[in-house]
Short mmCIF file of C-alpha atoms in Angstrom, two decimals:
data_model
loop_
_atom_site.label_atom_id
_atom_site.label_comp_id
_atom_site.label_asym_id
_atom_site.label_seq_id
_atom_site.Cartn_x
_atom_site.Cartn_y
_atom_site.Cartn_z
CA UNK A 300 5.21 73.22 27.67
CA UNK A 301 2.01 73.25 29.73
CA UNK A 302 1.36 75.84 32.42
CA UNK A 303 0.14 73.29 34.95
CA UNK A 304 -0.26 69.56 35.30
CA UNK A 305 -2.37 68.04 38.07
CA UNK A 306 -2.22 64.29 38.70
CA UNK A 307 -4.65 62.32 40.84
CA UNK A 308 -5.43 58.66 41.33
CA UNK A 309 -9.08 59.67 41.79
CA UNK A 310 -9.86 61.95 38.85
CA UNK A 311 -13.60 62.36 38.29
CA UNK A 312 -14.06 62.39 34.53
CA UNK A 313 -17.35 62.39 32.58
CA UNK A 314 -16.99 58.65 31.95
CA UNK A 315 -15.99 57.68 35.49
CA UNK A 316 -13.31 57.91 38.16
CA UNK A 317 -9.77 56.80 37.36
CA UNK A 318 -6.10 57.82 37.71
CA UNK A 319 -5.30 60.63 35.28
CA UNK A 320 -3.13 63.65 34.60
CA UNK A 321 -4.76 66.93 33.58
CA UNK A 322 -2.68 69.41 31.60
CA UNK A 323 -3.59 73.09 31.52
CA UNK A 324 -2.60 75.79 29.03
CA UNK A 325 -3.90 79.36 28.93
CA UNK A 326 -6.62 78.60 31.45
CA UNK A 327 -8.06 75.68 29.50
CA UNK A 328 -7.74 71.92 29.84
CA UNK A 329 -5.32 70.99 27.07
CA UNK A 330 -4.96 67.25 27.72
CA UNK A 331 -6.48 64.43 29.76
CA UNK A 332 -3.74 61.81 29.91
CA UNK A 333 -2.76 58.65 31.82
CA UNK A 334 -1.60 59.31 35.36
CA UNK A 335 2.09 58.72 34.64
CA UNK A 336 2.17 60.46 31.24
CA UNK A 337 5.19 62.62 30.39
CA UNK A 338 3.70 66.11 30.28
CA UNK A 339 6.30 68.88 30.47
CA UNK A 340 4.95 71.75 32.53
CA UNK A 341 6.02 74.77 34.52
CA UNK A 342 4.20 73.27 37.54
CA UNK A 343 3.52 69.56 37.99
CA UNK A 344 1.57 68.59 41.12
CA UNK A 345 0.74 65.04 42.17
CA UNK A 346 -2.34 65.11 44.41
CA UNK A 347 -1.98 61.43 45.27
CA UNK A 348 -5.24 60.06 46.67
CA UNK A 349 -6.92 63.48 46.80
CA UNK A 350 -9.82 63.36 44.36
CA UNK A 351 -9.64 65.79 41.46
CA UNK A 352 -13.06 67.18 40.57
CA UNK A 353 -14.30 69.76 38.10
CA UNK A 354 -15.24 73.05 39.72
CA UNK A 355 -18.85 72.99 40.85
CA UNK A 356 -21.50 75.16 39.22
CA UNK A 357 -24.19 76.64 41.46
CA UNK A 358 -26.99 78.20 39.43
CA UNK A 359 -29.08 79.35 42.41
CA UNK A 360 -27.31 81.90 44.60
CA UNK A 361 -28.69 85.09 46.17
CA UNK A 362 -25.75 87.47 46.50
CA UNK A 363 -27.98 90.49 47.39
CA UNK A 364 -25.48 93.17 46.34
CA UNK A 365 -26.07 96.05 45.74
CA UNK A 366 -28.77 97.31 48.06
CA UNK A 367 -28.71 94.57 50.66
CA UNK A 368 -24.98 94.00 50.91
CA UNK A 369 -25.36 93.82 54.70
CA UNK A 370 -27.09 90.46 54.00
CA UNK A 371 -24.39 89.18 51.62
CA UNK A 372 -22.04 90.55 48.97
CA UNK A 373 -20.00 89.41 46.00
CA UNK A 374 -16.73 89.28 47.94
CA UNK A 375 -18.08 87.15 50.78
CA UNK A 376 -20.38 84.95 48.70
CA UNK A 377 -17.72 84.08 46.14
CA UNK A 378 -15.09 83.48 48.84
CA UNK A 379 -17.50 80.97 50.40
CA UNK A 380 -18.09 79.42 46.99
CA UNK A 381 -14.37 78.97 46.35
CA UNK A 382 -13.85 77.44 49.80
CA UNK A 383 -16.57 74.91 48.93
CA UNK A 384 -15.19 73.98 45.51
CA UNK A 385 -17.74 76.06 43.59
CA UNK A 386 -16.05 77.93 40.74
CA UNK A 387 -19.12 79.35 38.97
CA UNK A 388 -22.29 80.87 40.40
CA UNK A 389 -25.34 82.36 38.71
CA UNK A 390 -26.76 85.19 40.81
CA UNK A 391 -30.50 85.55 41.34
CA UNK A 392 -32.17 88.87 40.38
CA UNK A 393 -33.47 89.49 43.91
CA UNK A 394 -32.86 90.49 46.81
CA UNK A 395 -30.59 93.18 45.47
CA UNK A 396 -31.71 96.78 45.00
CA UNK A 397 -32.49 97.43 42.26
CA UNK A 398 -33.63 93.93 41.27
CA UNK A 399 -32.26 92.75 37.92
CA UNK A 400 -35.43 93.39 35.91
CA UNK A 401 -34.02 95.69 33.22
CA UNK A 402 -30.71 96.41 31.54
CA UNK A 403 -29.96 99.44 33.70
CA UNK A 404 -30.26 97.32 36.85
CA UNK A 405 -28.10 94.58 35.31
CA UNK A 406 -25.39 97.14 34.64
CA UNK A 407 -25.57 98.36 38.24
CA UNK A 408 -25.15 94.79 39.46
CA UNK A 409 -22.23 94.13 37.15
CA UNK A 410 -20.53 97.28 38.38
CA UNK A 411 -21.01 96.14 41.97
CA UNK A 412 -19.49 92.75 41.19
CA UNK A 413 -16.55 93.92 39.09
CA UNK A 414 -13.22 93.06 40.71
CA UNK A 415 -14.80 91.53 43.83
CA UNK A 416 -15.41 87.95 42.70
CA UNK A 417 -13.23 84.97 43.65
CA UNK A 418 -15.15 82.76 41.20
CA UNK A 419 -16.89 83.33 37.88
CA UNK A 420 -20.33 84.94 38.15
CA UNK A 421 -23.25 85.08 35.74
CA UNK A 422 -26.66 86.63 36.24
CA UNK A 423 -30.31 85.71 35.97
CA UNK A 424 -32.79 88.32 34.86
CA UNK A 425 -36.06 88.85 36.68
CA UNK A 426 -39.61 88.59 35.35
CA UNK A 427 -42.10 90.68 37.33
CA UNK A 428 -45.39 92.42 36.53
CA UNK A 429 -45.00 95.56 34.45
CA UNK A 430 -41.50 94.62 33.29
CA UNK A 431 -42.11 91.72 30.92
CA UNK A 432 -41.35 93.97 27.95
CA UNK A 433 -37.76 94.17 29.26
CA UNK A 434 -37.08 90.45 28.78
CA UNK A 435 -35.74 90.59 25.20
CA UNK A 436 -33.29 93.38 26.03
CA UNK A 437 -32.02 91.54 29.11
CA UNK A 438 -31.64 88.39 27.03
CA UNK A 439 -29.59 90.33 24.47
CA UNK A 440 -27.38 91.57 27.33
CA UNK A 441 -26.39 88.03 28.26
CA UNK A 442 -28.47 86.96 31.25
CA UNK A 443 -28.78 83.18 31.56
CA UNK A 444 -32.57 83.15 31.79
CA UNK A 445 -35.34 84.63 33.88
CA UNK A 446 -36.55 84.06 37.43
CA UNK A 447 -40.15 84.50 38.54
CA UNK A 448 -42.33 83.69 41.53
CA UNK A 449 -45.89 82.42 41.59
CA UNK A 450 -46.24 83.52 45.25
CA UNK A 451 -44.95 86.36 47.41
CA UNK A 452 -41.15 86.51 47.10
CA UNK A 453 -40.61 88.05 50.53
CA UNK A 454 -39.47 91.41 49.15
CA UNK A 455 -41.91 94.02 47.80
CA UNK A 456 -39.83 95.08 44.81
CA UNK A 457 -40.03 91.59 43.27
CA UNK A 458 -43.76 90.71 43.12
CA UNK A 459 -45.05 87.42 41.72
CA UNK A 460 -46.47 86.80 38.27
CA UNK A 461 -50.03 85.64 37.82
CA UNK A 462 -50.57 82.56 35.67
CA UNK A 463 -51.71 84.68 32.69
CA UNK A 464 -48.50 86.71 33.10
CA UNK A 465 -46.41 83.52 33.15
CA UNK A 466 -48.11 82.54 29.91
CA UNK A 467 -47.29 86.00 28.51
CA UNK A 468 -43.66 85.72 29.60
CA UNK A 469 -43.24 82.27 28.06
CA UNK A 470 -44.78 83.49 24.80
CA UNK A 471 -41.85 85.92 24.58
CA UNK A 472 -39.19 83.54 25.84
CA UNK A 473 -40.06 80.71 23.46
CA UNK A 474 -39.18 83.08 20.59
CA UNK A 475 -35.78 83.64 22.20
CA UNK A 476 -35.35 79.99 23.24
CA UNK A 477 -34.74 81.43 26.71
CA UNK A 478 -35.29 79.69 30.04
CA UNK A 479 -37.84 80.65 32.70
CA UNK A 480 -36.93 79.41 36.20
CA UNK A 481 -39.88 79.37 38.57
CA UNK A 482 -40.45 79.40 42.30
CA UNK A 483 -43.49 77.16 41.94
CA UNK A 484 -46.01 77.24 44.78
CA UNK A 485 -49.68 77.98 44.23
CA UNK A 486 -50.97 81.11 45.98
CA UNK A 487 -54.51 79.78 46.42
CA UNK A 488 -53.23 76.61 48.07
CA UNK A 489 -51.09 78.65 50.44
CA UNK A 490 -53.98 80.97 51.25
CA UNK A 491 -56.09 77.97 52.24
CA UNK A 492 -53.37 76.56 54.52
CA UNK A 493 -53.02 77.53 58.19
CA UNK A 494 -50.88 80.57 58.85
CA UNK A 495 -47.33 80.00 60.10
CA UNK A 496 -46.70 81.25 63.61
CA UNK A 497 -44.81 80.26 66.70
CA UNK A 498 -41.70 78.24 67.36
CA UNK A 499 -43.02 74.83 66.35
CA UNK A 500 -41.68 73.60 63.01
CA UNK A 501 -44.73 71.45 62.28
CA UNK A 502 -46.90 74.58 62.20
CA UNK A 503 -44.63 76.14 59.60
CA UNK A 504 -44.57 72.93 57.59
CA UNK A 505 -48.37 72.85 57.51
CA UNK A 506 -48.38 76.41 56.14
CA UNK A 507 -46.50 75.31 52.98
CA UNK A 508 -48.24 72.05 51.97
CA UNK A 509 -47.00 69.78 49.19
CA UNK A 510 -50.24 70.51 47.33
CA UNK A 511 -49.05 74.08 46.72
CA UNK A 512 -45.99 72.82 44.87
CA UNK A 513 -47.85 70.07 43.07
CA UNK A 514 -50.53 72.40 41.73
CA UNK A 515 -48.07 75.06 40.59
CA UNK A 516 -45.73 72.59 38.89
CA UNK A 517 -48.64 70.97 37.03
CA UNK A 518 -49.82 74.37 35.78
CA UNK A 519 -46.29 75.34 34.73
CA UNK A 520 -45.83 72.05 32.87
CA UNK A 521 -49.12 72.54 31.04
CA UNK A 522 -48.22 76.06 29.88
CA UNK A 523 -44.73 75.00 28.79
CA UNK A 524 -46.21 72.05 26.89
CA UNK A 525 -48.67 74.22 25.05
CA UNK A 526 -46.04 76.69 23.93
CA UNK A 527 -43.01 74.44 23.49
CA UNK A 528 -41.24 76.71 25.96
CA UNK A 529 -38.35 75.98 28.32
CA UNK A 530 -39.21 76.03 32.03
CA UNK A 531 -37.33 74.96 35.14
CA UNK A 532 -38.70 74.17 38.60
CA UNK A 533 -36.61 75.72 41.35
CA UNK A 534 -35.84 74.04 44.70
CA UNK A 535 -38.25 71.10 44.38
CA UNK A 536 -39.16 69.79 47.84
CA UNK A 537 -42.40 67.86 47.25
CA UNK A 538 -41.72 64.29 46.19
CA UNK A 539 -45.36 64.05 45.08
CA UNK A 540 -44.48 66.41 42.22
CA UNK A 541 -41.90 64.02 40.80
CA UNK A 542 -44.52 62.16 38.81
CA UNK A 543 -45.69 65.43 37.26
CA UNK A 544 -42.15 66.28 36.15
CA UNK A 545 -41.49 62.74 34.93
CA UNK A 546 -44.68 62.59 32.88
CA UNK A 547 -43.97 65.99 31.34
CA UNK A 548 -40.45 64.97 30.38
CA UNK A 549 -41.69 61.69 28.90
CA UNK A 550 -44.16 63.66 26.79
CA UNK A 551 -41.36 65.84 25.42
CA UNK A 552 -42.13 68.94 27.49
CA UNK A 553 -39.04 71.10 27.94
CA UNK A 554 -39.27 70.99 31.72
CA UNK A 555 -36.42 70.46 34.18
CA UNK A 556 -36.12 70.55 37.95
CA UNK A 557 -33.59 71.07 40.70
CA UNK A 558 -33.46 70.32 44.39
CA UNK A 559 -31.13 71.43 47.18
CA UNK A 560 -28.80 69.74 49.68
CA UNK A 561 -31.06 70.66 52.62
CA UNK A 562 -34.01 68.76 51.15
CA UNK A 563 -31.78 65.71 50.63
CA UNK A 564 -30.12 65.71 54.05
CA UNK A 565 -32.33 67.44 56.66
CA UNK A 566 -35.73 66.22 57.81
CA UNK A 567 -38.75 67.87 59.36
CA UNK A 568 -38.66 65.38 62.23
CA UNK A 569 -35.24 66.64 63.32
CA UNK A 570 -35.87 70.41 63.29
CA UNK A 571 -35.89 71.74 66.88
CA UNK A 572 -38.48 74.24 68.03
CA UNK A 573 -37.38 77.79 67.34
CA UNK A 574 -34.50 76.71 65.07
CA UNK A 575 -35.26 79.19 62.31
CA UNK A 576 -31.92 78.52 60.62
CA UNK A 577 -33.80 75.55 59.11
CA UNK A 578 -36.55 77.74 57.62
CA UNK A 579 -36.78 77.86 53.82
CA UNK A 580 -39.57 78.04 51.27
CA UNK A 581 -40.70 75.52 50.21
CA UNK A 582 -39.89 73.77 53.48
CA UNK A 583 -37.74 70.84 54.51
CA UNK A 584 -40.15 67.89 54.61
CA UNK A 585 -40.20 64.47 56.26
CA UNK A 586 -37.82 61.54 55.88
CA UNK A 587 -40.12 59.49 53.66
CA UNK A 588 -40.41 62.43 51.27
CA UNK A 589 -36.60 62.76 51.29
CA UNK A 590 -36.14 59.13 50.29
CA UNK A 591 -38.33 59.73 47.26
CA UNK A 592 -36.34 62.83 46.29
CA UNK A 593 -33.18 60.71 46.27
CA UNK A 594 -34.92 58.21 44.00
CA UNK A 595 -35.98 61.04 41.68
CA UNK A 596 -32.43 62.33 41.58
CA UNK A 597 -31.02 58.89 40.79
CA UNK A 598 -33.62 58.38 38.05
CA UNK A 599 -32.86 61.72 36.38
CA UNK A 600 -36.29 63.22 37.08
CA UNK A 601 -34.46 65.84 39.15
CA UNK A 602 -31.74 67.28 36.95
CA UNK A 603 -29.36 68.93 39.39
CA UNK A 604 -28.62 70.01 42.95
CA UNK A 605 -27.94 73.66 43.81
CA UNK A 606 -27.67 75.59 47.05
CA UNK A 607 -30.40 78.24 46.94
CA UNK A 608 -27.97 80.15 49.16
CA UNK A 609 -30.30 82.80 50.61
CA UNK A 610 -28.68 84.62 53.53
CA UNK A 611 -29.85 87.56 55.59
CA UNK A 612 -28.80 89.44 58.71
CA UNK A 613 -28.99 87.57 62.04
CA UNK A 614 -31.85 89.73 63.33
CA UNK A 615 -34.02 88.81 60.33
CA UNK A 616 -33.24 85.11 60.66
CA UNK A 617 -34.23 84.96 64.33
CA UNK A 618 -36.99 87.57 64.16
CA UNK A 619 -39.59 86.89 66.83
CA UNK A 620 -37.03 84.90 68.88
CA UNK A 621 -37.47 81.75 66.86
CA UNK A 622 -40.94 82.39 65.41
CA UNK A 623 -41.09 80.48 62.12
CA UNK A 624 -43.82 82.79 60.89
CA UNK A 625 -41.63 85.88 61.28
CA UNK A 626 -38.10 84.72 60.40
CA UNK A 627 -36.55 85.10 56.95
CA UNK A 628 -36.69 81.90 54.94
CA UNK A 629 -33.40 80.77 53.48
CA UNK A 630 -30.58 78.27 54.08
CA UNK A 631 -27.01 79.54 53.74
CA UNK A 632 -24.95 76.59 52.50
CA UNK A 633 -22.88 77.74 49.54
CA UNK A 634 -19.62 76.60 51.14
CA UNK A 635 -21.00 73.29 52.43
CA UNK A 636 -22.98 71.85 49.53
CA UNK A 637 -20.31 69.40 48.37
CA UNK A 638 -19.52 67.76 51.73
CA UNK A 639 -23.18 67.83 52.78
CA UNK A 640 -24.33 66.04 49.65
CA UNK A 641 -21.34 63.68 49.49
CA UNK A 642 -21.80 62.62 53.12
CA UNK A 643 -25.41 61.68 52.47
CA UNK A 644 -24.75 60.21 49.02
CA UNK A 645 -22.03 57.81 50.14
CA UNK A 646 -24.24 56.62 53.00
CA UNK A 647 -26.81 55.72 50.33
CA UNK A 648 -24.26 53.89 48.18
CA UNK A 649 -23.88 56.59 45.55
CA UNK A 650 -20.57 57.38 43.83
CA UNK A 651 -18.52 60.56 43.89
CA UNK A 652 -18.88 60.82 40.11
CA UNK A 653 -22.66 61.01 40.55
CA UNK A 654 -22.32 63.84 43.05
CA UNK A 655 -20.09 65.67 40.56
CA UNK A 656 -22.71 65.17 37.86
CA UNK A 657 -25.45 66.63 40.07
CA UNK A 658 -23.41 69.58 41.39
CA UNK A 659 -21.28 70.46 38.36
CA UNK A 660 -22.11 68.94 34.99
CA UNK A 661 -25.88 69.21 35.02
CA UNK A 662 -26.11 72.75 36.43
CA UNK A 663 -23.62 73.83 33.74
CA UNK A 664 -25.78 72.14 31.11
CA UNK A 665 -28.89 73.87 32.46
CA UNK A 666 -27.49 77.32 31.68
CA UNK A 667 -25.52 76.36 28.57
CA UNK A 668 -22.02 76.64 30.04
CA UNK A 669 -20.41 73.89 27.98
CA UNK A 670 -16.95 74.97 29.10
CA UNK A 671 -17.80 74.41 32.78
CA UNK A 672 -18.73 71.52 35.05
CA UNK A 673 -16.61 68.71 33.59
CA UNK A 674 -12.98 67.77 33.13
CA UNK A 675 -12.67 67.65 29.35
CA UNK A 676 -10.26 68.95 26.74
CA UNK A 677 -11.16 72.50 25.73
CA UNK A 678 -13.05 73.28 28.92
CA UNK A 679 -12.09 75.85 31.50
CA UNK A 680 -9.48 74.51 33.93
CA UNK A 681 -11.77 74.93 36.95
CA UNK A 682 -10.57 72.17 39.27
CA UNK A 683 -10.91 71.07 42.89
CA UNK A 684 -8.67 68.92 45.10
CA UNK A 685 -11.02 67.07 47.43
CA UNK A 686 -10.15 64.88 50.42
CA UNK A 687 -13.14 62.61 49.93
CA UNK A 688 -12.59 60.48 53.05
CA UNK A 689 -11.62 63.17 55.54
CA UNK A 690 -14.13 64.08 58.22
CA UNK A 691 -14.73 67.45 59.85
CA UNK A 692 -17.26 69.14 62.11
CA UNK A 693 -19.04 72.22 60.79
CA UNK A 694 -17.86 75.24 62.76
CA UNK A 695 -19.77 78.41 61.86
CA UNK A 696 -16.77 80.64 62.54
CA UNK A 697 -14.95 78.94 59.65
CA UNK A 698 -17.64 79.76 57.09
CA UNK A 699 -16.84 82.52 54.62
CA UNK A 700 -20.29 83.92 53.85
CA UNK A 701 -21.09 87.19 55.58
CA UNK A 702 -23.22 85.86 58.44
CA UNK A 703 -22.17 82.35 59.57
CA UNK A 704 -25.67 81.05 60.25
CA UNK A 705 -26.24 77.44 59.21
CA UNK A 706 -28.48 74.49 60.10
CA UNK A 707 -25.40 72.29 59.73
CA UNK A 708 -23.57 73.76 62.75
CA UNK A 709 -21.97 70.98 64.78
CA UNK A 710 -22.72 68.32 62.18
CA UNK A 711 -19.93 65.91 61.22
CA UNK A 712 -19.44 65.74 57.46
CA UNK A 713 -17.13 63.82 55.15
CA UNK A 714 -15.11 65.53 52.42
CA UNK A 715 -12.78 68.52 52.65
CA UNK A 716 -11.96 70.91 49.82
CA UNK A 717 -8.20 71.37 49.95
CA UNK A 718 -7.48 73.55 46.88
CA UNK A 719 -9.50 75.21 44.13
CA UNK A 720 -8.31 76.43 40.72
CA UNK A 721 -10.18 78.83 38.45
CA UNK A 722 -9.05 78.62 34.82
CA UNK A 723 -5.80 77.02 35.94
CA UNK A 724 -4.92 79.59 38.58
CA UNK A 725 -5.28 78.64 42.22
CA UNK A 726 -7.78 80.82 44.05
CA UNK A 727 -6.03 82.78 46.77
CA UNK A 728 -6.20 86.10 48.54
CA UNK A 729 -6.86 88.18 45.41
CA UNK A 730 -10.07 87.67 43.43
CA UNK A 731 -9.71 86.83 39.74
CA UNK A 732 -13.22 85.72 38.87
CA UNK A 733 -14.83 86.94 35.67
CA UNK A 734 -18.36 88.12 34.92
CA UNK A 735 -20.04 85.74 32.49
CA UNK A 736 -22.56 86.24 29.73
CA UNK A 737 -24.82 83.57 28.27
CA UNK A 738 -23.41 84.32 24.82
CA UNK A 739 -19.83 83.73 25.97
CA UNK A 740 -18.76 87.34 26.20
#
């Protein structure tokens, strides 16, 4: 007798979309069977034409609790995730206080998250100057890898690493077979660019040139190649850097890359003056660049798509009354990533199974969560009922993250998350998410 059976004529499986019945026992997927299979269960639900997807995995989320919980917190961030079909997030080591740069800080963060999470939550460690000796202990405590910046992070307690320090960090991490995830922009290139100021988006765009990304990614690839280390490029926005990543991968370098829904759907040409809800670093670039990012995603040069959900308080986002040089940089889209990407993907002739691969399977693979991100026997029964053809208009008041600021306000999207299950239990009013460790604990 199974606990739950879900049937759908549009089940997104690793080998394609087809009618299927998914049986769940003790929180795990126990069987993937034909749609009409006889599967005795306590609850048997036929979703009809609603697509059945694996729960999405978002490996780039800034929750900010503790310390900056007025920006975002575990309760609000994970409620937004669940509403968007995301059943696992990996929390970044900043902008919380203290940042997750040692075991004591990790324990503080875990205590803050305990009992507040509607989805499963894992943690990145941080790599900053003066704390690189803490990396092995954090690794032993189950973080999923380590985040660093090559430029100013925006918060003083999380300073960037120099290139010699990145080399030093990777020397340690290669011994642990641990992953370094890098905000890759070159500080010298940014220093040579014009300063960002005023309400015009083009001025801000000029302050974060593609050359800054290209230079930093090339340097990172070279260091990783020399050491045989694992490195990952965060939030890739420069299509010019795709050739660098592709050549490194072809040469056997252990380099991967992600991009975000906003780089794949928003364009510099369409950003209004003073609309600082569009500000992020690196920036949203032009339409021609976006087309190339889609090609890189389709070709597998870009491995996955994640939100880089980076919220703040409304006063910080509109600081200077729309001055792009003053406003906080970050796009809050944790709840909207699936419909945003699916709307754009289907317009480009892509399939729902591809979107699932980019948003679920590949992010899970990045952090070694083999039990997440796919509908397969033995995996966690993290599942999403998705009305793939239903349209809606983004209404900020309906968003679940703490401050409903979004560049997608008023935009019509296709695809509505109807129901979300975490380990076979539908997510409701009471949180039942777990805190994850890289080692499975």
